[in-house]
Amino acid sequence: MSPNKKFQQPNSNQVKYVFYKKSDLFVLLKKIKLWPSRTGLLHGIKSININGNYADILLHCGHRLSVKNSKNSRAARWLRNKWMVEACQQCAVPDWKLDKYANTNFK
């Protein structure tokens, strides 16, 4: 899936990876290495530095974020429900990572 293509949901028989729905946001971010922006873009995470209940996130496109750990945050909900439209062109998220995320199931 190239950055220009739309994000698509997989068939139910393709799901291979499973995460719990109510896991911490930082656990999801460390494993998936993707960040959903408010505009519907999926960014690649370059590094995560956790400081207590907050984390400093550096994205591949150069943006820095300070995020609070929350199970019900917008980012956690968007990751679980896969409400993204497409991948960020500047981050150049590889196709295998998008396919792996598309095949992830949240229980």
PDB file of C-alpha atoms in Angstrom:
ATOM      1  CA  MET A   1       0.000   0.000   0.000  1.00  0.00           C
ATOM      2  CA  SER A   2       1.785   3.130  -1.139  1.00  0.00           C
ATOM      3  CA  PRO A   3       1.325   6.490   0.633  1.00  0.00           C
ATOM      4  CA  ASN A   4      -0.928   7.678  -2.202  1.00  0.00           C
ATOM      5  CA  LYS A   5      -3.408   4.811  -1.808  1.00  0.00           C
ATOM      6  CA  LYS A   6      -6.364   4.889   0.550  1.00  0.00           C
ATOM      7  CA  PHE A   7      -6.291   2.838   3.742  1.00  0.00           C
ATOM      8  CA  GLN A   8      -8.426  -0.295   3.350  1.00  0.00           C
ATOM      9  CA  GLN A   9      -9.862  -2.738   5.863  1.00  0.00           C
ATOM     10  CA  PRO A  10      -8.777  -6.384   5.438  1.00  0.00           C
ATOM     11  CA  ASN A  11     -10.995  -9.428   5.141  1.00  0.00           C
ATOM     12  CA  SER A  12     -11.710 -11.186   8.426  1.00  0.00           C
ATOM     13  CA  ASN A  13      -9.783 -14.297   7.342  1.00  0.00           C
ATOM     14  CA  GLN A  14      -6.542 -12.276   6.927  1.00  0.00           C
ATOM     15  CA  VAL A  15      -6.304 -11.053  10.535  1.00  0.00           C
ATOM     16  CA  LYS A  16      -3.070 -12.302  12.105  1.00  0.00           C
ATOM     17  CA  TYR A  17      -2.111  -9.882  14.885  1.00  0.00           C
ATOM     18  CA  VAL A  18      -4.179  -9.359  18.038  1.00  0.00           C
ATOM     19  CA  PHE A  19      -4.059  -6.605  20.693  1.00  0.00           C
ATOM     20  CA  TYR A  20      -6.350  -6.012  23.634  1.00  0.00           C
ATOM     21  CA  LYS A  21      -8.686  -3.037  23.209  1.00  0.00           C
ATOM     22  CA  LYS A  22      -8.071  -1.584  26.645  1.00  0.00           C
ATOM     23  CA  SER A  23      -4.279  -1.722  26.590  1.00  0.00           C
ATOM     24  CA  ASP A  24      -2.282   1.418  27.310  1.00  0.00           C
ATOM     25  CA  LEU A  25      -1.608   3.842  24.474  1.00  0.00           C
ATOM     26  CA  PHE A  26       2.160   3.594  24.927  1.00  0.00           C
ATOM     27  CA  VAL A  27       2.058  -0.207  24.536  1.00  0.00           C
ATOM     28  CA  LEU A  28       0.219   0.190  21.220  1.00  0.00           C
ATOM     29  CA  LEU A  29       2.565   2.903  19.979  1.00  0.00           C
ATOM     30  CA  LYS A  30       5.686   0.902  20.843  1.00  0.00           C
ATOM     31  CA  LYS A  31       4.413  -2.170  19.003  1.00  0.00           C
ATOM     32  CA  ILE A  32       2.689  -0.581  15.998  1.00  0.00           C
ATOM     33  CA  LYS A  33       5.024   2.435  15.527  1.00  0.00           C
ATOM     34  CA  LEU A  34       2.249   4.437  13.851  1.00  0.00           C
ATOM     35  CA  TRP A  35       0.555   7.683  14.930  1.00  0.00           C
ATOM     36  CA  PRO A  36      -2.907   8.810  13.712  1.00  0.00           C
ATOM     37  CA  SER A  37      -3.175  12.546  13.106  1.00  0.00           C
ATOM     38  CA  ARG A  38      -6.421  14.480  13.378  1.00  0.00           C
ATOM     39  CA  THR A  39      -6.544  14.928   9.615  1.00  0.00           C
ATOM     40  CA  GLY A  40      -6.693  11.163   9.061  1.00  0.00           C
ATOM     41  CA  LEU A  41      -3.050  10.626   8.116  1.00  0.00           C
ATOM     42  CA  LEU A  42      -1.030   7.743   9.518  1.00  0.00           C
ATOM     43  CA  HIS A  43       2.493   8.853  10.496  1.00  0.00           C
ATOM     44  CA  GLY A  44       5.498   6.646  11.164  1.00  0.00           C
ATOM     45  CA  ILE A  45       7.073   6.919  14.632  1.00  0.00           C
ATOM     46  CA  LYS A  46      10.836   7.319  14.690  1.00  0.00           C
ATOM     47  CA  SER A  47      11.355   7.271  18.468  1.00  0.00           C
ATOM     48  CA  ILE A  48       9.384   7.242  21.708  1.00  0.00           C
ATOM     49  CA  ASN A  49      10.766   8.508  25.031  1.00  0.00           C
ATOM     50  CA  ILE A  50       8.489   7.689  27.966  1.00  0.00           C
ATOM     51  CA  ASN A  51       8.667   9.969  31.017  1.00  0.00           C
ATOM     52  CA  GLY A  52       6.148   8.733  33.580  1.00  0.00           C
ATOM     53  CA  ASN A  53       2.625   9.334  32.310  1.00  0.00           C
ATOM     54  CA  TYR A  54       3.807  11.335  29.270  1.00  0.00           C
ATOM     55  CA  ALA A  55       5.820  10.418  26.187  1.00  0.00           C
ATOM     56  CA  ASP A  56       7.777  12.487  23.693  1.00  0.00           C
ATOM     57  CA  ILE A  57       7.229  11.141  20.188  1.00  0.00           C
ATOM     58  CA  LEU A  58       9.363  11.992  17.175  1.00  0.00           C
ATOM     59  CA  LEU A  59       7.738  11.265  13.802  1.00  0.00           C
ATOM     60  CA  HIS A  60       9.624  10.493  10.586  1.00  0.00           C
ATOM     61  CA  CYS A  61       8.319  13.714   9.031  1.00  0.00           C
ATOM     62  CA  GLY A  62      10.059  15.761  11.760  1.00  0.00           C
ATOM     63  CA  HIS A  63       7.127  16.606  14.036  1.00  0.00           C
ATOM     64  CA  ARG A  64       7.511  16.250  17.812  1.00  0.00           C
ATOM     65  CA  LEU A  65       4.565  15.392  20.053  1.00  0.00           C
ATOM     66  CA  SER A  66       4.065  15.241  23.799  1.00  0.00           C
ATOM     67  CA  VAL A  67       1.361  12.680  24.548  1.00  0.00           C
ATOM     68  CA  LYS A  68      -0.380  11.614  27.753  1.00  0.00           C
ATOM     69  CA  ASN A  69      -0.953   7.896  28.347  1.00  0.00           C
ATOM     70  CA  SER A  70      -4.673   7.170  28.078  1.00  0.00           C
ATOM     71  CA  LYS A  71      -6.708   4.153  27.042  1.00  0.00           C
ATOM     72  CA  ASN A  72      -9.615   6.317  25.883  1.00  0.00           C
ATOM     73  CA  SER A  73      -7.689   9.041  24.052  1.00  0.00           C
ATOM     74  CA  ARG A  74      -8.453  10.064  20.494  1.00  0.00           C
ATOM     75  CA  ALA A  75      -5.287   8.423  19.195  1.00  0.00           C
ATOM     76  CA  ALA A  76      -5.986   5.131  20.978  1.00  0.00           C
ATOM     77  CA  ARG A  77      -9.562   5.047  19.664  1.00  0.00           C
ATOM     78  CA  TRP A  78      -8.476   5.891  16.129  1.00  0.00           C
ATOM     79  CA  LEU A  79      -5.810   3.162  16.197  1.00  0.00           C
ATOM     80  CA  ARG A  80      -8.262   0.567  17.497  1.00  0.00           C
ATOM     81  CA  ASN A  81     -11.064   1.520  15.096  1.00  0.00           C
ATOM     82  CA  LYS A  82      -8.756   2.176  12.114  1.00  0.00           C
ATOM     83  CA  TRP A  83     -10.295   5.537  11.224  1.00  0.00           C
ATOM     84  CA  MET A  84      -7.353   6.669   9.088  1.00  0.00           C
ATOM     85  CA  VAL A  85      -7.697   7.710   5.467  1.00  0.00           C
ATOM     86  CA  GLU A  86      -4.146   7.377   4.104  1.00  0.00           C
ATOM     87  CA  ALA A  87      -0.470   7.307   5.056  1.00  0.00           C
ATOM     88  CA  CYS A  88       1.701  10.430   5.339  1.00  0.00           C
ATOM     89  CA  GLN A  89       3.791  10.968   2.211  1.00  0.00           C
ATOM     90  CA  GLN A  90       6.636  12.645   4.123  1.00  0.00           C
ATOM     91  CA  CYS A  91       6.930   9.785   6.622  1.00  0.00           C
ATOM     92  CA  ALA A  92       7.095   7.208   3.798  1.00  0.00           C
ATOM     93  CA  VAL A  93       5.506   4.430   5.850  1.00  0.00           C
ATOM     94  CA  PRO A  94       6.437   1.132   4.144  1.00  0.00           C
ATOM     95  CA  ASP A  95       3.772  -1.068   2.592  1.00  0.00           C
ATOM     96  CA  TRP A  96       4.547  -4.040   4.853  1.00  0.00           C
ATOM     97  CA  LYS A  97       3.886  -1.931   7.952  1.00  0.00           C
ATOM     98  CA  LEU A  98       0.545  -0.707   6.594  1.00  0.00           C
ATOM     99  CA  ASP A  99      -0.421  -4.252   5.619  1.00  0.00           C
ATOM    100  CA  LYS A 100       0.542  -5.545   9.063  1.00  0.00           C
ATOM    101  CA  TYR A 101      -1.530  -2.811  10.717  1.00  0.00           C
ATOM    102  CA  ALA A 102      -4.458  -3.528   8.391  1.00  0.00           C
ATOM    103  CA  ASN A 103      -4.296  -7.197   9.430  1.00  0.00           C
ATOM    104  CA  THR A 104      -4.276  -6.369  13.142  1.00  0.00           C
ATOM    105  CA  ASN A 105      -7.330  -7.212  15.205  1.00  0.00           C
ATOM    106  CA  PHE A 106      -8.244  -5.536  18.516  1.00  0.00           C
ATOM    107  CA  LYS A 107     -10.160  -7.708  20.997  1.00  0.00           C
TER     108      LYS A 107
END
